[in-house]
mmCIF file of C-alpha atoms and ligand atoms in Angstrom:
data_model
loop_
_atom_site.group_PDB
_atom_site.id
_atom_site.type_symbol
_atom_site.label_atom_id
_atom_site.label_comp_id
_atom_site.label_asym_id
_atom_site.label_seq_id
_atom_site.Cartn_x
_atom_site.Cartn_y
_atom_site.Cartn_z
ATOM 1 C CA MET A 23 93.356 97.705 128.070
ATOM 2 C CA LYS A 24 90.152 99.510 127.031
ATOM 3 C CA TYR A 25 90.104 103.212 127.815
ATOM 4 C CA PRO A 26 87.054 105.475 127.829
ATOM 5 C CA ILE A 27 86.487 107.386 124.598
ATOM 6 C CA LEU A 28 85.968 111.111 125.091
ATOM 7 C CA THR A 29 84.017 113.562 122.957
ATOM 8 C CA PRO A 30 85.905 116.665 121.737
ATOM 9 C CA GLU A 31 83.933 118.660 124.318
ATOM 10 C CA ALA A 32 85.024 116.322 127.127
ATOM 11 C CA VAL A 33 88.652 116.621 125.944
ATOM 12 C CA ARG A 34 88.380 120.412 126.162
ATOM 13 C CA LYS A 35 86.899 120.086 129.642
ATOM 14 C CA SER A 36 89.778 117.891 130.812
ATOM 15 C CA VAL A 37 92.223 120.613 129.717
ATOM 16 C CA ALA A 38 90.278 123.523 131.182
ATOM 17 C CA ARG A 39 91.922 123.313 134.613
ATOM 18 C CA LEU A 40 95.486 123.611 133.183
ATOM 19 C CA PRO A 41 97.126 127.063 133.076
ATOM 20 C CA ARG A 42 96.715 128.535 129.586
ATOM 21 C CA VAL A 43 97.204 131.892 127.875
ATOM 22 C CA ASP A 44 95.278 132.977 124.804
ATOM 23 C CA LEU A 45 97.731 133.289 121.885
ATOM 24 C CA ALA A 46 96.317 131.436 118.877
ATOM 25 C CA HIS A 47 93.441 132.090 116.506
ATOM 26 C CA LEU A 48 91.379 128.957 117.123
ATOM 27 C CA PRO A 49 89.850 126.891 115.723
ATOM 28 C CA THR A 50 92.106 127.044 112.680
ATOM 29 C CA PRO A 51 90.444 126.702 109.247
ATOM 30 C CA PHE A 52 89.826 123.273 107.739
ATOM 31 C CA GLU A 53 89.649 123.316 103.972
ATOM 32 C CA GLU A 54 89.447 120.946 101.037
ATOM 33 C CA VAL A 55 92.110 121.289 98.321
ATOM 34 C CA PRO A 56 90.391 119.798 95.232
ATOM 35 C CA ARG A 57 92.751 121.125 92.537
ATOM 36 C CA PHE A 58 95.729 119.659 94.407
ATOM 37 C CA ALA A 59 93.892 116.367 94.985
ATOM 38 C CA GLU A 60 92.935 116.115 91.306
ATOM 39 C CA LYS A 61 96.643 116.051 90.397
ATOM 40 C CA LEU A 62 97.081 113.082 92.731
ATOM 41 C CA GLY A 63 94.168 111.240 91.121
ATOM 42 C CA GLY A 64 90.879 110.472 92.810
ATOM 43 C CA VAL A 65 91.560 111.078 96.528
ATOM 44 C CA ARG A 66 90.054 113.837 98.672
ATOM 45 C CA VAL A 67 92.523 115.969 100.622
ATOM 46 C CA PHE A 68 91.651 118.350 103.472
ATOM 47 C CA ILE A 69 94.142 120.667 105.168
ATOM 48 C CA LYS A 70 93.961 121.714 108.810
ATOM 49 C CA ARG A 71 95.499 125.197 108.567
ATOM 50 C CA ASP A 72 97.693 125.430 111.655
ATOM 51 C CA ASP A 73 99.891 127.739 109.584
ATOM 52 C CA CYS A 74 97.044 130.168 110.381
ATOM 53 C CA THR A 75 97.338 130.165 114.190
ATOM 54 C CA GLY A 76 97.800 133.899 113.827
ATOM 55 C CA LEU A 77 100.764 135.054 115.856
ATOM 56 C CA LEU A 78 103.622 136.398 113.675
ATOM 57 C CA PHE A 79 102.963 134.139 110.647
ATOM 58 C CA GLY A 80 101.519 131.271 112.660
ATOM 59 C CA GLY A 81 102.472 127.641 113.132
ATOM 60 C CA ASN A 82 102.216 124.740 115.551
ATOM 61 C CA LYS A 83 104.364 126.184 118.345
ATOM 62 C CA THR A 84 101.771 128.816 119.161
ATOM 63 C CA ARG A 85 99.449 126.034 120.340
ATOM 64 C CA HIS A 86 102.369 124.691 122.449
ATOM 65 C CA ASN A 87 103.139 128.120 123.850
ATOM 66 C CA GLU A 88 99.594 128.650 125.115
ATOM 67 C CA PHE A 89 100.448 126.053 127.773
ATOM 68 C CA LEU A 90 104.227 126.490 128.140
ATOM 69 C CA LEU A 91 104.142 130.243 128.631
ATOM 70 C CA ALA A 92 101.172 129.955 130.987
ATOM 71 C CA ASP A 93 103.391 127.656 133.041
ATOM 72 C CA ALA A 94 106.149 130.306 132.872
ATOM 73 C CA LEU A 95 103.784 133.040 134.099
ATOM 74 C CA ARG A 96 102.480 130.764 136.853
ATOM 75 C CA GLN A 97 106.089 130.369 138.040
ATOM 76 C CA GLY A 98 106.518 134.161 138.047
ATOM 77 C CA ALA A 99 109.026 134.235 135.174
ATOM 78 C CA ASP A 100 110.188 137.561 133.740
ATOM 79 C CA VAL A 101 112.489 136.216 131.027
ATOM 80 C CA ILE A 102 112.259 133.219 128.689
ATOM 81 C CA VAL A 103 115.462 131.436 127.665
ATOM 82 C CA TRP A 104 115.106 129.380 124.538
ATOM 83 C CA GLY A 105 116.991 128.317 121.443
ATOM 84 C CA ALA A 106 117.298 126.055 118.402
ATOM 85 C CA GLY A 107 118.447 126.545 114.794
ATOM 86 C CA VAL A 108 118.824 130.044 113.286
ATOM 87 C CA GLN A 109 115.725 129.393 111.179
ATOM 88 C CA SER A 110 113.685 127.983 114.060
ATOM 89 C CA ASN A 111 109.939 128.501 113.691
ATOM 90 C CA ASN A 112 109.626 127.634 117.349
ATOM 91 C CA CYS A 113 111.887 130.509 118.425
ATOM 92 C CA ARG A 114 110.124 132.987 116.127
ATOM 93 C CA GLN A 115 106.730 132.099 117.604
ATOM 94 C CA THR A 116 108.176 132.171 121.124
ATOM 95 C CA ALA A 117 109.646 135.657 120.505
ATOM 96 C CA ALA A 118 106.223 136.827 119.318
ATOM 97 C CA ALA A 119 104.383 135.263 122.261
ATOM 98 C CA CYS A 120 106.842 136.887 124.698
ATOM 99 C CA ALA A 121 106.222 140.265 123.047
ATOM 100 C CA LYS A 122 102.474 139.763 123.475
ATOM 101 C CA LEU A 123 102.829 138.719 127.123
ATOM 102 C CA GLY A 124 105.397 141.370 128.070
ATOM 103 C CA LEU A 125 108.154 138.836 128.777
ATOM 104 C CA GLU A 126 111.791 139.300 127.800
ATOM 105 C CA CYS A 127 112.971 136.668 125.309
ATOM 106 C CA HIS A 128 116.597 135.490 125.070
ATOM 107 C CA LEU A 129 117.252 133.250 122.067
ATOM 108 C CA TYR A 130 120.401 131.183 121.429
ATOM 109 C CA LEU A 131 120.369 130.166 117.790
ATOM 110 C CA THR A 132 122.776 127.713 116.217
ATOM 111 C CA ARG A 133 124.209 127.805 112.697
ATOM 112 C CA ALA A 134 124.441 123.981 112.753
ATOM 113 C CA ASN A 135 121.955 123.534 109.892
ATOM 114 C CA HIS A 136 121.750 126.902 108.148
ATOM 115 C CA ASP A 137 123.752 130.082 107.673
ATOM 116 C CA ALA A 138 122.900 133.083 109.855
ATOM 117 C CA ASP A 139 121.787 135.377 107.031
ATOM 118 C CA VAL A 140 119.208 137.743 108.573
ATOM 119 C CA GLN A 141 116.189 136.430 106.687
ATOM 120 C CA GLY A 142 112.970 134.507 107.326
ATOM 121 C CA ASN A 143 112.533 133.464 110.952
ATOM 122 C CA LEU A 144 115.773 135.065 112.156
ATOM 123 C CA LEU A 145 114.748 138.451 110.793
ATOM 124 C CA LEU A 146 111.400 138.127 112.577
ATOM 125 C CA ASP A 147 113.129 137.205 115.868
ATOM 126 C CA TYR A 148 114.979 140.518 115.785
ATOM 127 C CA LEU A 149 111.903 142.474 114.737
ATOM 128 C CA ALA A 150 109.802 140.944 117.532
ATOM 129 C CA GLY A 151 112.320 142.256 120.075
ATOM 130 C CA ALA A 152 114.115 139.052 121.096
ATOM 131 C CA LYS A 153 117.710 139.281 122.344
ATOM 132 C CA VAL A 154 119.494 136.988 119.885
ATOM 133 C CA GLU A 155 122.876 135.302 120.247
ATOM 134 C CA ILE A 156 124.213 133.160 117.397
ATOM 135 C CA VAL A 157 126.108 130.040 118.490
ATOM 136 C CA ASP A 158 127.744 127.020 116.823
ATOM 137 C CA LEU A 159 126.471 123.923 118.585
ATOM 138 C CA PRO A 160 124.693 120.780 117.415
ATOM 139 C CA MET A 161 120.980 120.731 118.279
ATOM 140 C CA GLY A 162 120.155 118.300 121.070
ATOM 141 C CA PRO A 163 121.941 117.734 124.404
ATOM 142 C CA GLU A 164 124.707 120.381 123.857
ATOM 143 C CA MET A 165 122.170 123.058 123.019
ATOM 144 C CA ASN A 166 119.972 122.108 125.985
ATOM 145 C CA ALA A 167 122.989 122.329 128.311
ATOM 146 C CA LEU A 168 123.793 125.837 127.017
ATOM 147 C CA LEU A 169 120.214 127.038 127.558
ATOM 148 C CA LYS A 170 120.178 125.656 131.070
ATOM 149 C CA ALA A 171 123.501 127.368 131.871
ATOM 150 C CA LYS A 172 122.225 130.697 130.476
ATOM 151 C CA ALA A 173 119.056 130.422 132.572
ATOM 152 C CA GLU A 174 121.185 129.767 135.673
ATOM 153 C CA GLU A 175 123.348 132.829 134.911
ATOM 154 C CA LEU A 176 120.220 134.977 134.788
ATOM 155 C CA ARG A 177 118.931 133.484 138.029
ATOM 156 C CA ALA A 178 122.245 134.217 139.741
ATOM 157 C CA ALA A 179 121.863 137.829 138.560
ATOM 158 C CA GLY A 180 118.487 138.087 140.307
ATOM 159 C CA ARG A 181 116.189 137.450 137.322
ATOM 160 C CA ARG A 182 113.352 134.912 137.150
ATOM 161 C CA PRO A 183 114.130 132.890 133.993
ATOM 162 C CA TYR A 184 111.936 130.170 132.509
ATOM 163 C CA TYR A 185 113.618 127.420 130.531
ATOM 164 C CA TRP A 186 112.006 124.075 129.896
ATOM 165 C CA GLU A 187 113.922 120.829 129.721
ATOM 166 C CA PRO A 188 112.588 118.646 126.882
ATOM 167 C CA THR A 189 111.446 116.160 129.539
ATOM 168 C CA SER A 190 109.294 118.683 131.380
ATOM 169 C CA GLY A 191 108.273 120.931 128.457
ATOM 170 C CA ARG A 192 107.129 118.517 125.772
ATOM 171 C CA PRO A 193 104.251 116.933 127.760
ATOM 172 C CA ILE A 194 102.921 120.450 128.498
ATOM 173 C CA ALA A 195 103.328 121.487 124.835
ATOM 174 C CA ALA A 196 101.624 118.312 123.604
ATOM 175 C CA VAL A 197 98.342 119.285 125.306
ATOM 176 C CA GLY A 198 97.893 121.812 122.484
ATOM 177 C CA TYR A 199 97.908 119.021 119.916
ATOM 178 C CA VAL A 200 95.437 116.855 121.801
ATOM 179 C CA LEU A 201 93.182 119.909 121.450
ATOM 180 C CA CYS A 202 94.064 120.248 117.774
ATOM 181 C CA LEU A 203 92.907 116.677 117.201
ATOM 182 C CA ALA A 204 89.679 117.468 119.081
ATOM 183 C CA GLU A 205 89.151 120.327 116.579
ATOM 184 C CA ILE A 206 89.863 117.926 113.712
ATOM 185 C CA ALA A 207 87.315 115.467 115.161
ATOM 186 C CA ASP A 208 84.764 118.322 115.034
ATOM 187 C CA ASP A 209 85.832 119.128 111.440
ATOM 188 C CA ILE A 210 85.475 115.470 110.428
ATOM 189 C CA ARG A 211 81.955 115.299 111.882
ATOM 190 C CA GLU A 212 80.847 118.603 110.359
ATOM 191 C CA HIS A 213 82.030 117.544 106.887
ATOM 192 C CA GLY A 214 80.733 113.952 107.246
ATOM 193 C CA LEU A 215 84.181 112.474 106.474
ATOM 194 C CA HIS A 216 85.710 109.042 107.014
ATOM 195 C CA PRO A 217 89.410 109.789 106.624
ATOM 196 C CA SER A 218 91.945 106.999 106.026
ATOM 197 C CA ALA A 219 94.877 108.843 107.585
ATOM 198 C CA ILE A 220 96.051 112.123 109.084
ATOM 199 C CA TYR A 221 99.539 113.384 108.152
ATOM 200 C CA ILE A 222 101.640 115.737 110.263
ATOM 201 C CA SER A 223 105.305 116.721 110.414
ATOM 202 C CA SER A 224 106.715 115.834 113.815
ATOM 203 C CA ALA A 225 109.252 113.918 115.840
ATOM 204 C CA GLY A 226 108.311 115.635 119.093
ATOM 205 C CA GLY A 227 105.531 117.079 121.218
ATOM 206 C CA THR A 228 103.202 117.772 118.301
ATOM 207 C CA GLY A 229 103.117 114.124 117.213
ATOM 208 C CA ALA A 230 102.878 112.924 120.816
ATOM 209 C CA GLY A 231 99.780 115.084 121.377
ATOM 210 C CA MET A 232 98.183 113.881 118.150
ATOM 211 C CA ALA A 233 98.890 110.214 118.972
ATOM 212 C CA LEU A 234 97.365 110.649 122.428
ATOM 213 C CA GLY A 235 94.401 112.523 120.951
ATOM 214 C CA GLN A 236 93.719 109.632 118.584
ATOM 215 C CA VAL A 237 93.433 107.179 121.482
ATOM 216 C CA ILE A 238 91.409 109.526 123.721
ATOM 217 C CA LEU A 239 88.960 110.444 120.954
ATOM 218 C CA GLY A 240 88.830 106.884 119.597
ATOM 219 C CA LEU A 241 89.560 107.972 116.011
ATOM 220 C CA SER A 242 89.919 104.946 113.769
ATOM 221 C CA CYS A 243 92.301 106.546 111.259
ATOM 222 C CA PRO A 244 96.020 106.567 112.069
ATOM 223 C CA VAL A 245 97.973 109.781 112.642
ATOM 224 C CA ARG A 246 101.211 109.518 110.669
ATOM 225 C CA SER A 247 104.016 111.600 112.131
ATOM 226 C CA ILE A 248 106.510 112.269 109.365
ATOM 227 C CA CYS A 249 109.869 112.950 111.034
ATOM 228 C CA PRO A 250 111.774 116.029 109.808
ATOM 229 C CA ILE A 251 114.876 115.021 111.788
ATOM 230 C CA ARG A 252 116.710 111.823 112.773
ATOM 231 C CA TRP A 253 117.121 111.853 116.550
ATOM 232 C CA PRO A 254 119.695 109.559 118.160
ATOM 233 C CA TRP A 255 116.936 107.810 120.144
ATOM 234 C CA LYS A 256 113.891 105.634 119.458
ATOM 235 C CA VAL A 257 111.277 108.171 118.390
ATOM 236 C CA ARG A 258 108.145 106.001 118.775
ATOM 237 C CA GLU A 259 109.095 104.988 122.322
ATOM 238 C CA ASP A 260 109.945 108.601 123.118
ATOM 239 C CA LEU A 261 106.652 109.970 121.751
ATOM 240 C CA ALA A 262 104.657 107.309 123.627
ATOM 241 C CA GLU A 263 106.450 108.369 126.817
ATOM 242 C CA VAL A 264 105.655 112.063 126.176
ATOM 243 C CA ALA A 265 102.026 111.166 125.362
ATOM 244 C CA ASN A 266 101.705 109.277 128.653
ATOM 245 C CA GLN A 267 103.038 112.197 130.654
ATOM 246 C CA THR A 268 100.562 114.441 128.822
ATOM 247 C CA ALA A 269 97.699 112.082 129.708
ATOM 248 C CA ALA A 270 98.827 112.253 133.352
ATOM 249 C CA LEU A 271 98.808 116.078 133.219
ATOM 250 C CA MET A 272 95.270 115.926 131.844
ATOM 251 C CA ASN A 273 94.279 113.534 134.635
ATOM 252 C CA LEU A 274 93.276 110.868 132.123
ATOM 253 C CA PRO A 275 93.920 107.122 132.435
ATOM 254 C CA HIS A 276 94.901 106.583 128.773
ATOM 255 C CA ARG A 277 98.396 105.156 128.189
ATOM 256 C CA LEU A 278 100.145 104.469 124.877
ATOM 257 C CA ALA A 279 102.744 101.912 123.850
ATOM 258 C CA ALA A 280 105.288 102.530 121.079
ATOM 259 C CA GLU A 281 103.040 100.533 118.670
ATOM 260 C CA ASP A 282 100.310 103.178 119.101
ATOM 261 C CA VAL A 283 102.580 105.834 117.586
ATOM 262 C CA HIS A 284 103.086 105.877 113.797
ATOM 263 C CA THR A 285 106.294 107.553 112.665
ATOM 264 C CA THR A 286 108.553 107.332 109.650
ATOM 265 C CA GLU A 287 112.020 108.723 108.922
ATOM 266 C CA GLU A 288 111.704 107.818 105.227
ATOM 267 C CA TYR A 289 111.206 111.391 103.965
ATOM 268 C CA ILE A 290 114.037 113.238 105.763
ATOM 269 C CA GLY A 291 116.397 112.874 102.795
ATOM 270 C CA ALA A 292 120.020 113.975 103.317
ATOM 271 C CA GLY A 293 119.192 115.380 106.741
ATOM 272 C CA TYR A 294 117.289 117.907 108.797
ATOM 273 C CA GLY A 295 116.777 121.094 106.811
ATOM 274 C CA ALA A 296 118.002 119.666 103.490
ATOM 275 C CA VAL A 297 115.540 120.307 100.651
ATOM 276 C CA THR A 298 114.441 117.008 99.031
ATOM 277 C CA PRO A 299 113.201 116.616 95.418
ATOM 278 C CA GLU A 300 109.962 115.085 96.727
ATOM 279 C CA GLY A 301 109.485 117.919 99.212
ATOM 280 C CA TRP A 302 110.095 120.476 96.504
ATOM 281 C CA GLU A 303 107.522 118.744 94.267
ATOM 282 C CA ALA A 304 104.966 118.888 97.090
ATOM 283 C CA MET A 305 105.623 122.611 97.691
ATOM 284 C CA ASP A 306 105.485 123.433 94.013
ATOM 285 C CA LEU A 307 102.272 121.484 93.425
ATOM 286 C CA LEU A 308 100.344 122.861 96.407
ATOM 287 C CA ALA A 309 101.420 126.463 95.713
ATOM 288 C CA ARG A 310 100.467 126.245 92.038
ATOM 289 C CA THR A 311 97.146 124.477 92.494
ATOM 290 C CA GLU A 312 95.872 126.079 95.708
ATOM 291 C CA GLY A 313 98.061 129.090 96.531
ATOM 292 C CA ILE A 314 99.091 127.486 99.821
ATOM 293 C CA MET A 315 102.766 127.596 100.747
ATOM 294 C CA LEU A 316 104.507 124.723 102.508
ATOM 295 C CA ASP A 317 107.936 125.089 104.123
ATOM 296 C CA PRO A 318 110.956 123.100 102.878
ATOM 297 C CA VAL A 319 112.079 121.779 106.298
ATOM 298 C CA TYR A 320 108.920 120.295 107.804
ATOM 299 C CA THR A 321 105.620 120.429 105.966
ATOM 300 C CA ALA A 322 106.981 119.796 102.445
ATOM 301 C CA LYS A 323 108.434 116.486 103.606
ATOM 302 C CA ALA A 324 105.192 115.499 105.365
ATOM 303 C CA MET A 325 103.208 116.308 102.215
ATOM 304 C CA ALA A 326 105.749 114.286 100.184
ATOM 305 C CA ALA A 327 104.800 111.316 102.387
ATOM 306 C CA LEU A 328 101.087 111.841 101.681
ATOM 307 C CA ILE A 329 101.742 112.038 97.921
ATOM 308 C CA ASP A 330 103.939 108.929 98.069
ATOM 309 C CA ASP A 331 101.228 106.969 99.921
ATOM 310 C CA VAL A 332 98.704 107.871 97.194
ATOM 311 C CA ARG A 333 101.133 106.922 94.381
ATOM 312 C CA ARG A 334 101.941 103.607 96.060
ATOM 313 C CA HIS A 335 98.181 102.947 96.502
ATOM 314 C CA ARG A 336 98.454 102.833 100.280
ATOM 315 C CA ILE A 337 95.699 105.448 99.968
ATOM 316 C CA LYS A 338 93.272 104.448 97.235
ATOM 317 C CA ALA A 339 91.065 106.430 94.854
ATOM 318 C CA GLY A 340 87.902 107.585 96.640
ATOM 319 C CA GLU A 341 89.576 107.728 100.056
ATOM 320 C CA THR A 342 89.988 110.895 102.134
ATOM 321 C CA VAL A 343 93.140 112.104 103.876
ATOM 322 C CA ILE A 344 93.817 115.033 106.207
ATOM 323 C CA PHE A 345 97.050 116.999 106.215
ATOM 324 C CA VAL A 346 97.930 119.206 109.207
ATOM 325 C CA HIS A 347 99.864 122.245 107.972
ATOM 326 C CA THR A 348 102.094 123.079 110.940
ATOM 327 C CA GLY A 349 103.441 126.315 109.443
ATOM 328 C CA GLY A 350 107.097 127.227 108.969
ATOM 329 C CA THR A 351 106.449 129.352 105.896
ATOM 330 C CA PRO A 352 108.823 132.268 106.822
ATOM 331 C CA ALA A 353 111.678 129.810 106.177
ATOM 332 C CA VAL A 354 111.033 130.001 102.414
ATOM 333 C CA PHE A 355 112.758 133.404 102.388
ATOM 334 C CA ALA A 356 115.877 131.942 104.000
ATOM 335 C CA TYR A 357 115.828 129.042 101.508
ATOM 336 C CA ARG A 358 115.545 131.343 98.486
ATOM 337 C CA ASP A 359 118.670 130.041 96.715
ATOM 338 C CA GLU A 360 117.825 126.330 97.041
ATOM 339 C CA LEU A 361 114.197 126.925 96.075
ATOM 340 C CA MET A 362 114.968 129.146 93.066
ATOM 341 C CA GLU A 363 117.558 126.609 91.865
ATOM 342 C CA ARG A 364 114.832 123.948 91.798
ATOM 343 C CA HIS A 365 112.334 126.410 90.353
ATOM 344 C CA ALA A 366 114.713 127.077 87.452
ATOM 345 C CA HIS A 367 114.828 123.353 86.634
ATOM 346 C CA ARG A 368 111.183 122.486 87.122
HETATM 347 C C1 PLP B 415 106.656 123.983 110.804
HETATM 348 C C2 PLP B 415 106.908 122.912 111.811
HETATM 349 N N1 PLP B 415 106.270 121.741 111.689
HETATM 350 C C3 PLP B 415 106.473 120.727 112.554
HETATM 351 C C4 PLP B 415 107.345 120.861 113.617
HETATM 352 C C5 PLP B 415 107.556 119.685 114.529
HETATM 353 O O1 PLP B 415 107.091 119.883 115.804
HETATM 354 P P1 PLP B 415 107.620 118.975 117.005
HETATM 355 O O2 PLP B 415 108.917 119.577 117.470
HETATM 356 O O3 PLP B 415 106.593 119.054 118.026
HETATM 357 O O4 PLP B 415 107.830 117.621 116.472
HETATM 358 C C6 PLP B 415 108.046 122.061 113.800
HETATM 359 C C7 PLP B 415 109.009 122.208 114.899
HETATM 360 O O5 PLP B 415 109.750 123.148 115.009
HETATM 361 C C8 PLP B 415 107.815 123.109 112.874
HETATM 362 O O6 PLP B 415 108.456 124.288 112.997
#
């Protein structure tokens, strides 16, 4: 089915009636990285700097939180209940947003993928005033059940907690990444580019918003979501479902099928959070050529995919690619030992 193509301005208009709080520095910068690109040989690379969204070291979740926390305020919440891994960028940005909005923030952080050394994101959670409890649970359904139970406990004690189930929260969060793609469409036009692909680290709301944005804005280049984690479900189907709920929230007729979503699990390596040689190479190269830091868990693996596509000639000399830097950089401090080990052998 043919859907209407919207201009970036029309996309912004369709979002204007949704509750939103102002948290991020937008639009984020869009910059060419020629010294990095030269090392890859003959391609042009531009980076959308969503690591510069501003709030407490930035990142993609601040775009999500503009809509999620507006929903919380609309519901009259006085405390946010949230959680993930101890080095969660999401939780760090949520703690910061709560501080800015005067909301209490209760975080439940699991040691499932990293030790609980008070460094990087975890350190920032404490410093931003979140109430932190360390737990030992796998991420996914068990963690979600714990958060829900904690929210119910607070409600029973007379508080007004906000906790979002993945099913209800991700479509709201994804609106922020439809808007990010509208910014990128403006960047593309201003720079007169014809990109071959856009790369982003995601297996969730971020990628769903980008995939929906591509269809709404009628961009011809694919958005490649490079998964940082292997979920026990079909990610393309799941992201298409999230994208469709987002379109419904935006009152738009556009609907996606799984084939409209481009994902790969090829660059995860040993697992979520494990540093890969290719990810390390990407971090090392971008830092040394451009002074831009990637994180080992998300963006390094997405950049490894971009580099691999150039080396395998899926992206050819003379072509242009866009990389969305979704942040995560405070994690480098928590990954000091792994990173310095690789640094010593570079
Ligand atoms: C730095 C970074 N990039 C990408 C992502 C992926 O976002 P999503 O959960 O929407 O797939 C995250 C999620 O925590 C992140 O912290």
